[in-house]
Structures are given as C-alpha cells and as structure tokens.
XYZ file of C-alpha atoms in Angstrom:
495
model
C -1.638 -73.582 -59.644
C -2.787 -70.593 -61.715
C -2.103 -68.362 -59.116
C 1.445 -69.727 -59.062
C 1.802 -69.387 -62.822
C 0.757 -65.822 -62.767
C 2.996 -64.533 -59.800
C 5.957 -66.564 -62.060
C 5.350 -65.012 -65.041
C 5.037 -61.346 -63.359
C 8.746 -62.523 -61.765
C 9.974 -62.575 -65.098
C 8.704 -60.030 -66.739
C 9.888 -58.111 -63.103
C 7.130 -54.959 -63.976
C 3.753 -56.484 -64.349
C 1.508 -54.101 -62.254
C -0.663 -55.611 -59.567
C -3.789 -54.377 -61.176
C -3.102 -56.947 -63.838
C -2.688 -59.892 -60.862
C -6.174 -58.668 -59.644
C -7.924 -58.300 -63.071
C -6.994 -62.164 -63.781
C -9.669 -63.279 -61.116
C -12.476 -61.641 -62.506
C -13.727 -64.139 -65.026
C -16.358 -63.835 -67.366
C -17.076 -67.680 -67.660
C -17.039 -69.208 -64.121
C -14.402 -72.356 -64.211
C -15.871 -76.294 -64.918
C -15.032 -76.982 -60.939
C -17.064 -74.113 -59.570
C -19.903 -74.892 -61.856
C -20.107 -78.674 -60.458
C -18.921 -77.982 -56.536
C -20.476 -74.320 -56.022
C -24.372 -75.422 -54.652
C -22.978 -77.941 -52.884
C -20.828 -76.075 -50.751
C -23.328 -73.697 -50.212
C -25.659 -76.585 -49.447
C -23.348 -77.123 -46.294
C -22.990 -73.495 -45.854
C -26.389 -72.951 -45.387
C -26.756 -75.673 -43.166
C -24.468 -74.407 -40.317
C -25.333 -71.539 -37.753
C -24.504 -67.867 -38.209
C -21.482 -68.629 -35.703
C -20.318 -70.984 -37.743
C -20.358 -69.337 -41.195
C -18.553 -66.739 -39.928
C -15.496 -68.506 -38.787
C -15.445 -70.712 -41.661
C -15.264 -67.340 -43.782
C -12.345 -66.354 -41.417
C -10.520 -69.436 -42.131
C -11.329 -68.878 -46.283
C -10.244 -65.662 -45.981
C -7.186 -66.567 -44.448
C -5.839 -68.699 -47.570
C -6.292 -65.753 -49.981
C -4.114 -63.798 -50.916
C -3.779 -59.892 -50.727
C -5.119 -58.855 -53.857
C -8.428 -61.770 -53.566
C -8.821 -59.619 -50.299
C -9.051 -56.096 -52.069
C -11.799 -57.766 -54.515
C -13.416 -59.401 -51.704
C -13.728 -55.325 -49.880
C -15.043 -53.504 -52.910
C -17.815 -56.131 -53.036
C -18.920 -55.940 -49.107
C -17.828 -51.895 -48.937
C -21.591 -50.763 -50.149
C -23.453 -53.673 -48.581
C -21.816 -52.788 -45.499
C -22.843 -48.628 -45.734
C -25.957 -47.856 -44.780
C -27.781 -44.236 -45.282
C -29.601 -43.960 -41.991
C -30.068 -40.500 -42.537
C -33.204 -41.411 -44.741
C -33.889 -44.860 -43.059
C -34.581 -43.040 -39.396
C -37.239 -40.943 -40.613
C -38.853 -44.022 -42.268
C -38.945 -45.545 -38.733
C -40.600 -42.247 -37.103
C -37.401 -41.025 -35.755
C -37.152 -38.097 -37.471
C -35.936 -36.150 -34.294
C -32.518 -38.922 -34.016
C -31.384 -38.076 -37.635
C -32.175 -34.090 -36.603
C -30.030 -34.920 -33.638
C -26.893 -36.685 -35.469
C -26.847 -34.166 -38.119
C -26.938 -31.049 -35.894
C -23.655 -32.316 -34.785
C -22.032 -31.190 -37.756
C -20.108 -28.302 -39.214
C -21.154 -25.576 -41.691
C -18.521 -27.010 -44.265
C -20.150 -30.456 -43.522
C -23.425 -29.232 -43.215
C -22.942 -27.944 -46.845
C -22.359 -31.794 -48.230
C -24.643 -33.424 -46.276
C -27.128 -31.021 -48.096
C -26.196 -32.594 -51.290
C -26.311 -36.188 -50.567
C -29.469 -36.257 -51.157
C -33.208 -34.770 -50.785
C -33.648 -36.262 -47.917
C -30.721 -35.073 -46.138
C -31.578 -31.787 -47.447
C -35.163 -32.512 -45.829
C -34.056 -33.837 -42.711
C -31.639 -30.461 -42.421
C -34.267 -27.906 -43.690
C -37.431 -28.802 -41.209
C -34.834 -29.617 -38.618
C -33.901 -25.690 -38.698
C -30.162 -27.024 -38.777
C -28.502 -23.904 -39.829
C -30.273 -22.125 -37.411
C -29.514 -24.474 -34.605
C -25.616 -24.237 -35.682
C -25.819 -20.299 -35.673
C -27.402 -20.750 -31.767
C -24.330 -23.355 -31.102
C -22.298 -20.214 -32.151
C -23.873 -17.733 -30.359
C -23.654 -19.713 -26.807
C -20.181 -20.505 -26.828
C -18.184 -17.764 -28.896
C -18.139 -13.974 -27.758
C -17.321 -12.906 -31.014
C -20.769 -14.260 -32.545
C -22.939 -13.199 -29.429
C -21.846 -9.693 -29.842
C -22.131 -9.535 -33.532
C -26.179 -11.113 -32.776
C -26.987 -7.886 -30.777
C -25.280 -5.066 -32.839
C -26.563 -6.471 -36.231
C -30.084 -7.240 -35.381
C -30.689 -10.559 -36.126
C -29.970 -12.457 -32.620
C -33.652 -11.537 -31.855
C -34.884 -14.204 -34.842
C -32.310 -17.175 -32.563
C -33.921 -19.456 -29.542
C -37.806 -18.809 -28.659
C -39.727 -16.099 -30.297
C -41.481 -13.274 -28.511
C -45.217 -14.519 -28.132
C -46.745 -13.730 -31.217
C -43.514 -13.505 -33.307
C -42.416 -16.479 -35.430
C -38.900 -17.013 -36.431
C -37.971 -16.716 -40.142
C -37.967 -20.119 -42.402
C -35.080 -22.199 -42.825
C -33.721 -20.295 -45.912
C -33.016 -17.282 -44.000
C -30.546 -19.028 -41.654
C -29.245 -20.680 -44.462
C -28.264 -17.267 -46.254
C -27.778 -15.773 -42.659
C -24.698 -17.658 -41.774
C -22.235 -16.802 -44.933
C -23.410 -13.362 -44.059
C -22.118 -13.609 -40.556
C -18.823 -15.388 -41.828
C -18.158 -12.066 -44.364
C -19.088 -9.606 -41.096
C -16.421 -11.586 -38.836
C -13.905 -11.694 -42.059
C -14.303 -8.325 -42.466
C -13.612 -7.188 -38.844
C -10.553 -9.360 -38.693
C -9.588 -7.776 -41.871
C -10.224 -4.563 -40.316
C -7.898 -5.122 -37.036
C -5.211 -6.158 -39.822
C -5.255 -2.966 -41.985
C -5.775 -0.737 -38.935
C -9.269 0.430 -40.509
C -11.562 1.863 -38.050
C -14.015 4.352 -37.619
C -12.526 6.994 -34.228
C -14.837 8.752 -31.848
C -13.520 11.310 -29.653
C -14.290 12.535 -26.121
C -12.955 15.735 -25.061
C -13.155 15.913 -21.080
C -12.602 19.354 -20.843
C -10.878 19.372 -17.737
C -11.186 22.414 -16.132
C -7.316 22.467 -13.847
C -5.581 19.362 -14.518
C -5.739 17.589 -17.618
C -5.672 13.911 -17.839
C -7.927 10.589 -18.178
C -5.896 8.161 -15.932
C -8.528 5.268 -15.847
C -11.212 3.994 -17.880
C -13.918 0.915 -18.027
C -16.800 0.316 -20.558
C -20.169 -1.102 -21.555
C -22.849 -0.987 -24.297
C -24.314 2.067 -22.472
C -21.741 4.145 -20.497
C -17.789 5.054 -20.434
C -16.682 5.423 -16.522
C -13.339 7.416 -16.223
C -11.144 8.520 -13.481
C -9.851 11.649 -13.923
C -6.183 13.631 -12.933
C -8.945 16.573 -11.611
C -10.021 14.143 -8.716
C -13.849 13.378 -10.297
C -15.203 10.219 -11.814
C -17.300 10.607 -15.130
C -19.917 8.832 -16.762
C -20.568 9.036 -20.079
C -23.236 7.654 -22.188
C -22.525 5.862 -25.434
C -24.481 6.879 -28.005
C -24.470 11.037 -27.343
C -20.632 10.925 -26.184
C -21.998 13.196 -23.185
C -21.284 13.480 -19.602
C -24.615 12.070 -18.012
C -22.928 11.815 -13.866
C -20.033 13.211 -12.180
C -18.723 11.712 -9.042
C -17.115 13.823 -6.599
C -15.696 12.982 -3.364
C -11.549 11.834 -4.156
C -9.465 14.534 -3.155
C -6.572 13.440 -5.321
C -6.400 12.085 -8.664
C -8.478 9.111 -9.607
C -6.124 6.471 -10.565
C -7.526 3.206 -10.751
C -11.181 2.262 -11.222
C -13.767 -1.031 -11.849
C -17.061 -1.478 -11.121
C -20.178 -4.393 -11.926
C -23.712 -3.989 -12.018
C -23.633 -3.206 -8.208
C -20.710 -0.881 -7.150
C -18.164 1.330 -8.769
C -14.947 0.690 -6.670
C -12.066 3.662 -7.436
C -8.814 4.169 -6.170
C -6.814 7.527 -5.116
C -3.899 9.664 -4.878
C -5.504 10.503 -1.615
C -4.271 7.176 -0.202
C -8.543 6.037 -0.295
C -10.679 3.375 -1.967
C -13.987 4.170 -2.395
C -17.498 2.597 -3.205
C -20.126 4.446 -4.966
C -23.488 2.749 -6.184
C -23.569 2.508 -9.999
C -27.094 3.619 -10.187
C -27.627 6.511 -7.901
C -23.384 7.344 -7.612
C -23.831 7.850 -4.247
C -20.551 7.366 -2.376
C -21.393 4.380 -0.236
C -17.790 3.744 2.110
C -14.209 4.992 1.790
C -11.542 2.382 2.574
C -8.547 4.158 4.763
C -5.921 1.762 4.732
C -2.800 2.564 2.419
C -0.829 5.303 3.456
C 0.506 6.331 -0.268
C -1.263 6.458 -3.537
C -3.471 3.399 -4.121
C -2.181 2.859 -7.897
C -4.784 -0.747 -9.035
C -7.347 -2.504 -7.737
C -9.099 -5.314 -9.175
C -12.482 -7.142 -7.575
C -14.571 -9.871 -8.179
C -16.569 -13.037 -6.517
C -16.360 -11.270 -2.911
C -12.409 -10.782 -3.254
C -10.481 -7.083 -3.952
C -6.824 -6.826 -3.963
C -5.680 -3.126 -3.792
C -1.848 -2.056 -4.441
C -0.065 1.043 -3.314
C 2.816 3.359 -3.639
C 3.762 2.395 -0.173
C 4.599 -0.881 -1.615
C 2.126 -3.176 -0.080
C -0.729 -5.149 -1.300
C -3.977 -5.358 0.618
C -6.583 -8.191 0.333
C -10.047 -7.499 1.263
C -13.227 -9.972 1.589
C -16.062 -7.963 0.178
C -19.277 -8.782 1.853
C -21.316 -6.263 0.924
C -20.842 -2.926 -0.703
C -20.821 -1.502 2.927
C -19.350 -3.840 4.520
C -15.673 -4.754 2.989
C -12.551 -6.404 5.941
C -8.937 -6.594 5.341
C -7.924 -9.793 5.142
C -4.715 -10.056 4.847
C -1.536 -7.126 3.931
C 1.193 -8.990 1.786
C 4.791 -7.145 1.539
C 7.908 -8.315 -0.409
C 7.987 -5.345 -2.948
C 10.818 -3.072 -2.237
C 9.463 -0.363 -4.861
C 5.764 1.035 -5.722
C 3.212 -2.009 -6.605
C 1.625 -0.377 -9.709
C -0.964 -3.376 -11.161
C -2.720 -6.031 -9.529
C -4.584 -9.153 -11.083
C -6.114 -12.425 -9.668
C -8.503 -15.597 -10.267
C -9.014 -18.041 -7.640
C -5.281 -19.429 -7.875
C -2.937 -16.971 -8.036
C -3.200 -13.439 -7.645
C 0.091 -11.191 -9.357
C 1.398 -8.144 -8.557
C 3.558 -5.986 -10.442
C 6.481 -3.608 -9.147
C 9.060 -0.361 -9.576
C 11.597 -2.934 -8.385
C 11.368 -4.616 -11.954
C 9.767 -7.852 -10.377
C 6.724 -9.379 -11.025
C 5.046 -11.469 -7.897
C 2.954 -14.628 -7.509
C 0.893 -15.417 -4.621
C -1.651 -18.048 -3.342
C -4.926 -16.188 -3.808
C -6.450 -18.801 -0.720
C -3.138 -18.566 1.548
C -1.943 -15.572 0.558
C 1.333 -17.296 0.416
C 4.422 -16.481 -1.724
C 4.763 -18.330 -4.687
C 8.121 -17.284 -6.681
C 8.973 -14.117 -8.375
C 9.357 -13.680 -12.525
C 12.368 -11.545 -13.065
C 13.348 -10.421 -16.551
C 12.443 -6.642 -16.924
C 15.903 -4.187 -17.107
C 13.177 -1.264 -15.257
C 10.167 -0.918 -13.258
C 6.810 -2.539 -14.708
C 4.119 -0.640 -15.042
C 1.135 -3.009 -15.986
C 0.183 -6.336 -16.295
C -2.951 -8.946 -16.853
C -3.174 -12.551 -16.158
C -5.484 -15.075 -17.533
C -5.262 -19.006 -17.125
C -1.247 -19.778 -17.385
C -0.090 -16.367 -19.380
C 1.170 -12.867 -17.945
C 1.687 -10.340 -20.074
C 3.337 -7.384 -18.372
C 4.806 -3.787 -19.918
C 7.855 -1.832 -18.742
C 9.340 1.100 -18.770
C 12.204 -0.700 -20.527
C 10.092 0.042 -23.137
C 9.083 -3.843 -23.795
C 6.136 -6.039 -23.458
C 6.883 -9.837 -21.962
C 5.254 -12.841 -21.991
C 5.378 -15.307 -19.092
C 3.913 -18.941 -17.968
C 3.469 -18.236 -14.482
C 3.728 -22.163 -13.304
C 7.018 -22.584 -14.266
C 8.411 -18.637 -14.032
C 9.709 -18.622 -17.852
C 9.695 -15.497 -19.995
C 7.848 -16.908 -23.507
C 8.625 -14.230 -25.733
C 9.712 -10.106 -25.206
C 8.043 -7.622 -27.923
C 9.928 -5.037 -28.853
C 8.467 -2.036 -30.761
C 6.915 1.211 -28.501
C 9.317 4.355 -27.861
C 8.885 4.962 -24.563
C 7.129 3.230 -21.439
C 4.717 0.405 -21.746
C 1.737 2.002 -19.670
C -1.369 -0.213 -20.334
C -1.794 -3.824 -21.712
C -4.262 -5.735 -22.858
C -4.831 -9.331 -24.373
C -8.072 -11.918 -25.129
C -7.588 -15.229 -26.780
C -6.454 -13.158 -30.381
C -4.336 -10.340 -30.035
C -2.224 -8.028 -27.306
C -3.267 -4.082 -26.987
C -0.492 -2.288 -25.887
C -0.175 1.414 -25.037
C 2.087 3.654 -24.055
C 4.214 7.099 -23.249
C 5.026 7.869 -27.009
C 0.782 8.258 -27.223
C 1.053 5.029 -29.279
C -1.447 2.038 -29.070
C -0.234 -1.115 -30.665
C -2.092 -4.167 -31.859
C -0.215 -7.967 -31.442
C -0.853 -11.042 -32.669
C -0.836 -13.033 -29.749
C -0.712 -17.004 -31.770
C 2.334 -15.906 -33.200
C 3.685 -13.977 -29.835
C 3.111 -17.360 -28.410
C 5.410 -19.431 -31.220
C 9.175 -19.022 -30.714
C 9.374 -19.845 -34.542
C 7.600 -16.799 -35.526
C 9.752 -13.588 -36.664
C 10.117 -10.524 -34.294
C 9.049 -8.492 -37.586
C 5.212 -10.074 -37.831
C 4.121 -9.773 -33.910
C 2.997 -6.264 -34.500
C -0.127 -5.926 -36.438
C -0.734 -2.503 -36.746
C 0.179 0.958 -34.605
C -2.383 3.452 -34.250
C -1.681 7.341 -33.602
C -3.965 9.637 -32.493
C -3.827 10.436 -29.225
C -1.661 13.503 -28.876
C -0.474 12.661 -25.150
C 0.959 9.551 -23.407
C -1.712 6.537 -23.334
C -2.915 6.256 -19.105
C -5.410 2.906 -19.444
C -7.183 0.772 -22.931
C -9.725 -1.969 -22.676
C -10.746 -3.689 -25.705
C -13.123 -6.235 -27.016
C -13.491 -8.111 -30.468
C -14.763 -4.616 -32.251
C -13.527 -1.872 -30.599
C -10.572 -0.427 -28.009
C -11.457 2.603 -25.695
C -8.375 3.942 -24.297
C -7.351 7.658 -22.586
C -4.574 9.674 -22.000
C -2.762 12.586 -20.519
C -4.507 14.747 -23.346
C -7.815 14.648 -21.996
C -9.315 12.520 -24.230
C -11.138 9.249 -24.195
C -10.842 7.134 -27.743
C -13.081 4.798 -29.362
C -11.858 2.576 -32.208
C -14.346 0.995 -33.957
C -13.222 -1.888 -35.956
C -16.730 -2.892 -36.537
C -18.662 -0.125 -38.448
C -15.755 0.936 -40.297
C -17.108 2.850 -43.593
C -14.320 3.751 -46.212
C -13.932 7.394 -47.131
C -14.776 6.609 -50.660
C -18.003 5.298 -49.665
C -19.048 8.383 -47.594
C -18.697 10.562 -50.634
C-alpha cells in the first residue's frame, strides 16, 4: 500500500525523480512487521535445500518492482566479484593467474598493474611485459625487424648459455620505447623524412638498373649492360658480377638457393647465390622474357612474344615446362601467383586470371585506357600501373576496379604494396607513397591517397621493393636508391 501511495503521489506531482522512489526503501528503522515475521521466515528458509531457496528467490523477485531490483544488484554486485588474480596464487597456482593475465594488452596491462600489489606481483615475476613484447615480435614484421636493427631482440625468448635476460623493469621501460621508434617511423613515411644512400653503377656502355631485389646483406641488380651485380650493404660496393646474359637483364628473383634472371636474349637463367655460378639456361621464349616470379617448386615466366610459360622447378638443374598459356594479344610485361590464381599483365591493356593448378582461364579485369606495365597480387587485391599514367585497384574474385589513383606524370613502371601503404614509381623519375586503408575506402578523398612524392632519381624509375623502413628502387640513371625511413637524423641534429 505504500508503494501505491508513493507511485500516486509522484503521478501528481508528474516530476518526482526515480531516485527519490528508490531512496524511500532504504529505512533506517526496520518496520513493526519485519521485526516480528523476519526469523521466522528465515527459519523456513533455512530449512529448505539450495534448489529450493533459489526458486523461491525467483518467485520474490518476481513481485518487486524495478527499482527494489536495482537495490537488490548493488547489494549482490561485490559479493558476486571475485579477485582471483590474488586468490590463485594463494592456492599455488601462480602459473594460471601468469597465464590469464598474459592475455592482455599493454593499455590493459597498465591497469591491471594498479589494481593492486598483487597484480603488480603476479605481472612483474611473471615477466609479463616481456612475454607481450615476444607476442609482438612472433606475429608482426614491423616489431621483428625493429628487434634486430635496435639490439634488444637478443634479451627476448632463451638466453645464450651463460647470459641472463634483464629484470622485469627493463621490459617494462622497453616497450614505450618501442611504441616511440614505430611512431616515429610512421611519422617519418608521413613527412617524407629519410636518410638516402646512393649507388652509382658506373656502367661502362649502356646505362640503366632495370631490376633489383634485397636483403640485410646484399642488393642483386640486373643491369641494361647484360651483367648481374651484387652489392653488399653496409660498404655500398660491388662484391660479384654475373656474366653470361647477352642482352639486358630485365627481370630477376632469387632465395637462399638460386638467383633466377630473365633476358632480352629470349633466356632464363639459374645461377647459385653463393658461388654465382651459372647453373642452366632456360631456352624457351622466343622474344624478351620481361617477369618472372618463383616460389614452392612453381615459376611462371612472361614474354614479349606474348605468352606465359609455367615451369615445375625440381631442382635448380632440373626445371620442365609445364604448361604455355596464350590469350594476350600484346607483350605480357608482369607476372604474379600464390597457389590460386596466378595474374598476368599485358600491352593489350588487360589484366588476366588463371587457375594456378589447371592453368585454366579465369576472366579478364579490363579498365586501363593503355598497356599495363606492372602489377602485384596478394590475397583478394591487384594493384596494377599503366601507362595511362594511373594506378588501379582490383578484387580479383569478382573482376571490380576498387579505386584508380591518379597523381604520376608519365607511365606507372613499378608498384608495390604490404598491408599499409602502395609504392609507386614511374617514367617522370618519381616514387610515390599511398595510403592503402584509405585507397581501399570509396569515402575517402582523391586529395589524401598520396602520402608523400619523393624526387631524386634523375631518370625514369625501372623496379622498387620496399619494407616497413626502407624502399630500394633503380632507374635508367644508373643508380640504385635506398630510403631509409628508419635512421632518419635531422640536419639540425648533425650540426
């Protein structure tokens, strides 16, 4: 009846807040009835099994109201939370809470550190930070790289013998450290800041770097003077020069076994990477062999004759056409593959899909207003350049062009992209920098896809490859590039 009385008088007054309605039930002085009946009912309470206590609370909770039911949660909410965190260790499970902790994120990590001290135990002789640093270092490219060139992936995993790792503090300062390094490097790639390293090939008739791949120890070129060189990383000099090509080297790759390069003399050839020792020429295409790409046992090679050759690589001696696929009616200038598709590229302005098992046709993306002249494919994106001067994206299940970027001067001769950005170069000796998220969002504006354009190559751009701190490209002016995005020191600072 009081209830009643207080909902009627809130009618009236029509803007009695509910906080008041709640407040009423929270009595100083318990009422004459619950005095006399409340150990009795608790008498029966007591008396029935768990089972039943609970549904008989179901059924009393049932004839309350709302607002009994928000005083009724406050009261269970902290008997109901438990802080396991310092109960496990209590139990001799200090390894469980260890466990459920390393789970969490640096921003978390941060709070659970000041729940308490033993949380902040529990995550300081775990070695939590350290662990989460490790968790980085496995699975992100970004932080594996940066643990080699700054020093301190040596103090991650299992010592040397005889070399303990560094207390928990260290990894606790470590990581903000390694959050300003990665922040600074992205910052870097923004502005365009980098330190620039130059190769001069000297050439000795004619001039030009066509092809180009890259470690931490050596730069392999191709080279318009028919040679392939080798150059080591830290001096900048030529340690190895292949000869053998008697036209220029136009496409290269190579792995820890082989360095595979294709011709204007209409060959593929295999060197060993450690002795450079030609091991087998490939006579196959009858025009310039202008890509080639290999890997798991597969190469696909692409010509000026307008074919596409598929070879099963058995050993670096021993490497059979399997199959020849036609359908271009112009030059095939870039190849790519994985084990689904593999994607050719064309003068004809088309780009190809084929079953990498069958070799089957698959469709054809059309879009480009001239002939293509590079490409890469990862997962479901293309990303191809012209010499319409544009750069296009494309989902190659369904055939639809994602986005076109419009920017370079002249032909689009070299493209790269990783899960971040697009590296673009091309004819007007430009390299350009794209953010690939927002390439990938119709809503974002033409005007913020480019990042940044960097000029100093003097000559058109042949070939770039890039990786989260650095691009290495060439071109026609003899020179091989390196950006370095990572050890970039202000001019300010070197005075």
């Amino acid at each position: 009846m009081e209830t009643e009385k207080i909902i009627q008088e809130t009618t009236k007054s029509d803007q009695v807040p509910m906080t008041y309605l709640f407040d009423g039930l929270r009595r100083t002085e318990p009422s004459p009835n619950l005095v006399a009946e409340k150990d009795v009912c608790l008498k029966y309470f007591e008396k029935w099994s768990e089972r039943d206590q609970v549904e008989f609370v179901e059924h009393l909770l049932g004839n309350m109201c709302h607002y009994q039911h928000s005083h009724v949660n406050a009261f269970l909410k902290p008997i109901l939370q438990r802080d396991f965190v310092s109960l496990l260790p209590k139990k001799g499970l200090d390894h469980v809470a260890e466990n459920i902790l390393s789970y969490l994120d640096a921003q978390s990590l941060c709070a659970a550190e000041l729940v308490c001290k033993e949380w902040q135990r529990v995550i300081s002789e775990g070695m939590l930070w350290k662990k989460l640093i490790e968790r980085k270092v496995r699975t992100d490219s970004l932080w594996r790289g940066l643990a080699e060139r700054r020093g301190w992936g040596k103090y991650l995993f299992k010592p040397k013998p005889g070399e303990p790792n560094p207390d928990h503090m260290y990894y606790r300062k470590l990581y903000p450290r390694i959050i300003q390094d990665i922040d600074s490097i992205e910052n870097n790639w923004r502005c365009g800041r980098h330190n620039l390293q130059r190769i001069n090939c000297r050439s000795e008739n004619s001039k030009g770097v066509y092809c180009l791949q890259y470690d931490d120890q050596k730069i392999v070129s191709g080279l318009r003077d028919n040679t392939i060189k080798i150059w080591d990383r830290v001096t900048l000099q030529c340690v190895q020069v292949l000869t053998g090509h008697t036209g220029s080297v136009l496409c290269l790759q190579y792995d820890d076994k082989v360095i595979i390069s294709g011709s204007s003399d209409s060959t593929v050839r295999v060197w060993d990477v450690n002795t450079g020792k030609m091991v087998t020429s490939l006579i196959h295409h009858c025009e310039a062999v202008l890509h080639l790409r290999f890997n798991n046992g597969m190469m696909v090679t692409c010509s000026k004759d307008r074919s596409i050759a598929v070879w099963d690589m058995v050993s670096p001696s021993e490497i059979n056409l399997r199959r020849v696929l036609v359908g271009h009616r112009a030059a095939v200038n870039v190849v790519d593959f994985d084990e689904k598709y593999v994607v050719s590229a064309s003068g004809d302005r088309t780009i190809k899909v084929w079953n990498t098992s069958s070799c089957e046709f698959v469709r054809t993306l059309n879009g480009h207003k001239r002939g293509i002249a590079c490409l890469q494919y990862r997962d479901r994106l293309v990303v191809s350049g012209s010499s319409d001067n544009t750069i296009r994206l494309w989902d190659i299940e369904c055939g639809a062009c994602l986005r076109v970027l419009e920017g370079h001067e002249e032909l689009v001769r070299c493209i790269r992209f990783d899960n971040k950005r697009i590296v673009s170069g091309a004819y007007d000796g430009k390299i350009k920098v794209w953010d690939l998220a927002a390439a990938l969002d119709p809503r974002a504006p033409s005007g913020t896809l480019c990042l940044r354009t960097l000029v100093e190559h003097s000559g058109r751009v042949f070939r770039l490859q890039f990786d989260e701190f650095q691009i290495v490209s060439s071109s026609h002016d003899d020179t091989i590039l390196i950006w370095d995005f990572l050890n970039y020191t202000s001019p300010d600072s070197v005075r």
